[in-house]
Amino acid sequence: MRTRVDDGATVEDSVIMGSDTYEWDNHTDPVNGKRSAAVPPLGIGANTHIRRSIVDKNPRIGKNVLVTRGEELLELQDAINQPST
């Protein structure tokens, strides 16, 4: 994996495609020189938990985020695929 993963972040049973570029620590906008609070820095933020997921290239996942494949989605899919009686 070639992307930034901040302190406290965990990645379990997942595929992370990595990043094509690198951002400097100041994460400034090249146009105005200011850091945008609306756009997280390149990589995976602090205290983020990623479980059983595929993360594409150049991710911008903020702090304290949960990315997981919810088991309830499997239950919903089973209910949809069952033939009606």
Coordinates of N, CA and C in Angstrom, one line a residue:
M1 N 0.9 -1.2 0.0 CA 0.0 0.0 0.0 C 0.9 1.2 0.0
R2 N 0.6 2.2 -0.9 CA 1.4 3.4 -1.0 C 0.4 4.6 -0.8
T3 N 0.0 4.8 0.4 CA -0.8 6.0 0.7 C -0.6 6.3 2.2
R4 N -0.9 7.5 2.6 CA -0.8 7.9 4.0 C -1.9 7.3 4.8
V5 N -1.5 6.6 6.0 CA -2.5 6.1 6.9 C -2.1 6.8 8.3
D6 N -3.0 7.6 8.8 CA -2.7 8.4 10.0 C -2.8 7.5 11.2
D7 N -2.3 8.0 12.4 CA -2.3 7.3 13.6 C -3.7 6.9 14.0
G8 N -3.8 5.7 14.6 CA -5.0 5.2 15.1 C -5.9 4.5 14.0
A9 N -5.6 4.7 12.8 CA -6.4 4.1 11.7 C -6.1 2.6 11.6
T10 N -7.2 1.8 11.3 CA -7.0 0.4 11.2 C -7.7 -0.1 9.8
V11 N -7.0 -1.0 9.2 CA -7.5 -1.6 7.9 C -7.5 -3.1 8.1
E12 N -8.7 -3.7 8.0 CA -8.8 -5.1 8.2 C -9.4 -5.8 6.9
D13 N -8.9 -6.9 6.5 CA -9.4 -7.7 5.4 C -9.9 -6.8 4.2
S14 N -9.0 -5.9 3.8 CA -9.4 -4.9 2.8 C -8.3 -4.8 1.7
V15 N -8.6 -4.2 0.6 CA -7.7 -3.9 -0.5 C -7.6 -2.4 -0.6
I16 N -6.4 -1.9 -0.5 CA -6.2 -0.4 -0.7 C -5.3 -0.3 -1.9
M17 N -5.8 0.5 -2.9 CA -5.1 0.6 -4.2 C -3.9 1.5 -4.1
G18 N -3.9 2.4 -3.1 CA -2.8 3.3 -3.0 C -3.0 4.7 -3.6
S19 N -1.9 5.4 -3.7 CA -2.0 6.8 -4.3 C -1.0 6.9 -5.4
D20 N -1.3 7.7 -6.4 CA -0.4 8.0 -7.5 C 0.5 9.2 -7.2
T21 N 0.0 10.1 -6.3 CA 0.7 11.3 -6.0 C 1.0 11.4 -4.5
Y22 N 1.8 12.4 -4.1 CA 2.1 12.7 -2.7 C 1.8 14.1 -2.4
E23 N 1.2 14.3 -1.3 CA 0.9 15.7 -0.8 C 1.9 16.0 0.3
W24 N 2.3 17.3 0.3 CA 3.2 17.7 1.4 C 2.4 17.9 2.7
D25 N 3.1 18.0 3.8 CA 2.4 18.1 5.1 C 1.4 19.3 5.2
N26 N 1.7 20.3 4.5 CA 0.8 21.5 4.7 C -0.5 21.4 3.9
H27 N -0.6 20.5 2.9 CA -1.9 20.2 2.2 C -2.5 21.5 1.7
T28 N -1.7 22.3 1.1 CA -2.2 23.6 0.6 C -2.7 23.5 -0.8
D29 N -3.7 24.3 -1.2 CA -4.3 24.4 -2.5 C -3.2 25.1 -3.4
P30 N -2.8 24.5 -4.5 CA -1.8 25.1 -5.3 C -2.3 26.5 -6.0
V31 N -3.6 26.7 -6.0 CA -4.1 28.0 -6.6 C -4.0 29.1 -5.7
N32 N -4.5 28.9 -4.5 CA -4.6 30.1 -3.5 C -3.6 29.9 -2.3
G33 N -3.0 28.8 -2.2 CA -2.0 28.5 -1.2 C -2.6 28.3 0.2
K34 N -3.9 28.1 0.3 CA -4.6 27.8 1.5 C -5.1 26.4 1.6
R35 N -5.2 25.9 2.8 CA -5.7 24.5 3.0 C -7.2 24.5 3.1
S36 N -7.8 23.7 2.3 CA -9.3 23.6 2.3 C -9.7 22.6 3.4
A37 N -10.6 23.1 4.3 CA -11.1 22.3 5.3 C -12.2 21.3 4.8
A38 N -12.7 21.6 3.6 CA -13.8 20.8 3.1 C -13.3 19.5 2.5
V39 N -12.0 19.5 2.1 CA -11.4 18.3 1.4 C -10.4 17.7 2.3
P40 N -10.6 16.4 2.7 CA -9.5 15.8 3.5 C -8.3 15.6 2.7
P41 N -7.1 15.5 3.4 CA -5.9 15.2 2.7 C -5.9 13.9 2.1
L42 N -5.0 13.7 1.2 CA -4.8 12.4 0.5 C -4.5 11.3 1.5
G43 N -5.2 10.2 1.5 CA -4.9 9.1 2.4 C -6.0 8.7 3.3
I44 N -5.7 8.1 4.4 CA -6.7 7.6 5.3 C -6.5 8.3 6.6
G45 N -7.5 9.0 7.1 CA -7.4 9.8 8.3 C -7.3 9.1 9.6
A46 N -6.9 9.9 10.6 CA -6.7 9.3 12.0 C -8.0 8.7 12.5
N47 N -7.8 7.6 13.2 CA -8.9 6.9 13.9 C -10.0 6.4 13.0
T48 N -9.7 6.2 11.7 CA -10.6 5.7 10.7 C -10.5 4.1 10.8
H49 N -11.6 3.5 10.6 CA -11.6 2.0 10.6 C -12.2 1.5 9.3
I50 N -11.4 0.8 8.5 CA -11.8 0.2 7.2 C -11.8 -1.3 7.4
R51 N -13.0 -1.9 7.1 CA -13.1 -3.4 7.3 C -13.8 -4.0 6.1
R52 N -13.2 -5.0 5.5 CA -13.8 -5.8 4.4 C -14.3 -4.9 3.3
S53 N -13.4 -4.0 2.8 CA -13.7 -3.1 1.8 C -12.6 -3.0 0.7
I54 N -13.0 -2.4 -0.4 CA -12.0 -2.1 -1.5 C -12.0 -0.6 -1.6
V55 N -10.8 0.0 -1.5 CA -10.6 1.4 -1.5 C -9.8 1.7 -2.8
D56 N -10.4 2.5 -3.7 CA -9.8 2.8 -5.0 C -8.6 3.7 -4.8
K57 N -7.9 4.0 -6.0 CA -6.7 4.8 -5.9 C -7.0 6.2 -5.4
N58 N -6.0 6.9 -4.9 CA -6.0 8.3 -4.4 C -7.2 8.6 -3.5
P59 N -7.3 7.8 -2.4 CA -8.4 8.0 -1.5 C -8.2 9.3 -0.6
R60 N -9.3 9.9 -0.3 CA -9.3 11.0 0.6 C -10.4 10.7 1.7
I61 N -10.0 9.9 2.7 CA -11.0 9.5 3.7 C -10.6 10.2 5.0
G62 N -11.5 11.0 5.5 CA -11.2 11.9 6.7 C -11.0 11.1 8.0
K63 N -11.0 11.9 9.0 CA -10.8 11.4 10.4 C -12.1 10.7 10.9
N64 N -11.9 9.7 11.8 CA -13.0 9.1 12.5 C -14.1 8.6 11.6
V65 N -13.7 7.9 10.5 CA -14.7 7.4 9.5 C -14.8 5.9 9.7
L66 N -15.9 5.3 9.5 CA -16.1 3.9 9.5 C -16.5 3.5 8.1
V67 N -15.7 2.6 7.4 CA -16.0 2.1 6.1 C -16.0 0.6 6.3
T68 N -17.2 0.0 6.1 CA -17.4 -1.4 6.3 C -18.5 -2.0 5.4
R69 N -18.4 -3.2 5.1 CA -19.5 -3.9 4.4 C -20.5 -4.3 5.5
G70 N -21.6 -3.7 5.5 CA -22.6 -4.0 6.5 C -23.3 -5.3 6.3
E71 N -23.4 -6.1 7.4 CA -24.1 -7.4 7.3 C -25.6 -7.2 6.9
E72 N -26.1 -6.1 7.3 CA -27.6 -5.9 7.0 C -27.8 -5.8 5.4
L73 N -26.8 -5.4 4.7 CA -26.9 -5.4 3.2 C -27.1 -6.8 2.7
L74 N -26.4 -7.8 3.3 CA -26.5 -9.2 2.8 C -27.9 -9.7 3.2
E75 N -28.4 -9.3 4.3 CA -29.8 -9.7 4.7 C -30.8 -9.2 3.7
L76 N -30.6 -7.9 3.4 CA -31.5 -7.2 2.4 C -31.5 -7.9 1.1
Q77 N -30.3 -8.2 0.6 CA -30.1 -8.9 -0.7 C -30.8 -10.2 -0.7
D78 N -30.6 -11.0 0.4 CA -31.3 -12.3 0.5 C -32.8 -12.2 0.5
A79 N -33.3 -11.1 1.1 CA -34.8 -10.9 1.1 C -35.3 -10.6 -0.3
I80 N -34.5 -9.8 -1.0 CA -34.9 -9.4 -2.4 C -34.9 -10.6 -3.3
N81 N -33.9 -11.5 -3.2 CA -33.7 -12.6 -4.1 C -34.6 -13.8 -3.8
Q82 N -35.3 -13.8 -2.7 CA -36.2 -14.9 -2.3 C -37.5 -14.8 -3.2
P83 N -37.9 -15.9 -3.7 CA -39.1 -15.9 -4.5 C -40.3 -15.7 -3.6
S84 N -41.3 -14.9 -4.1 CA -42.5 -14.6 -3.4 C -43.4 -15.8 -3.4
T85 N -44.2 -16.0 -2.3 CA -45.1 -17.1 -2.2 C -46.5 -16.7 -2.3

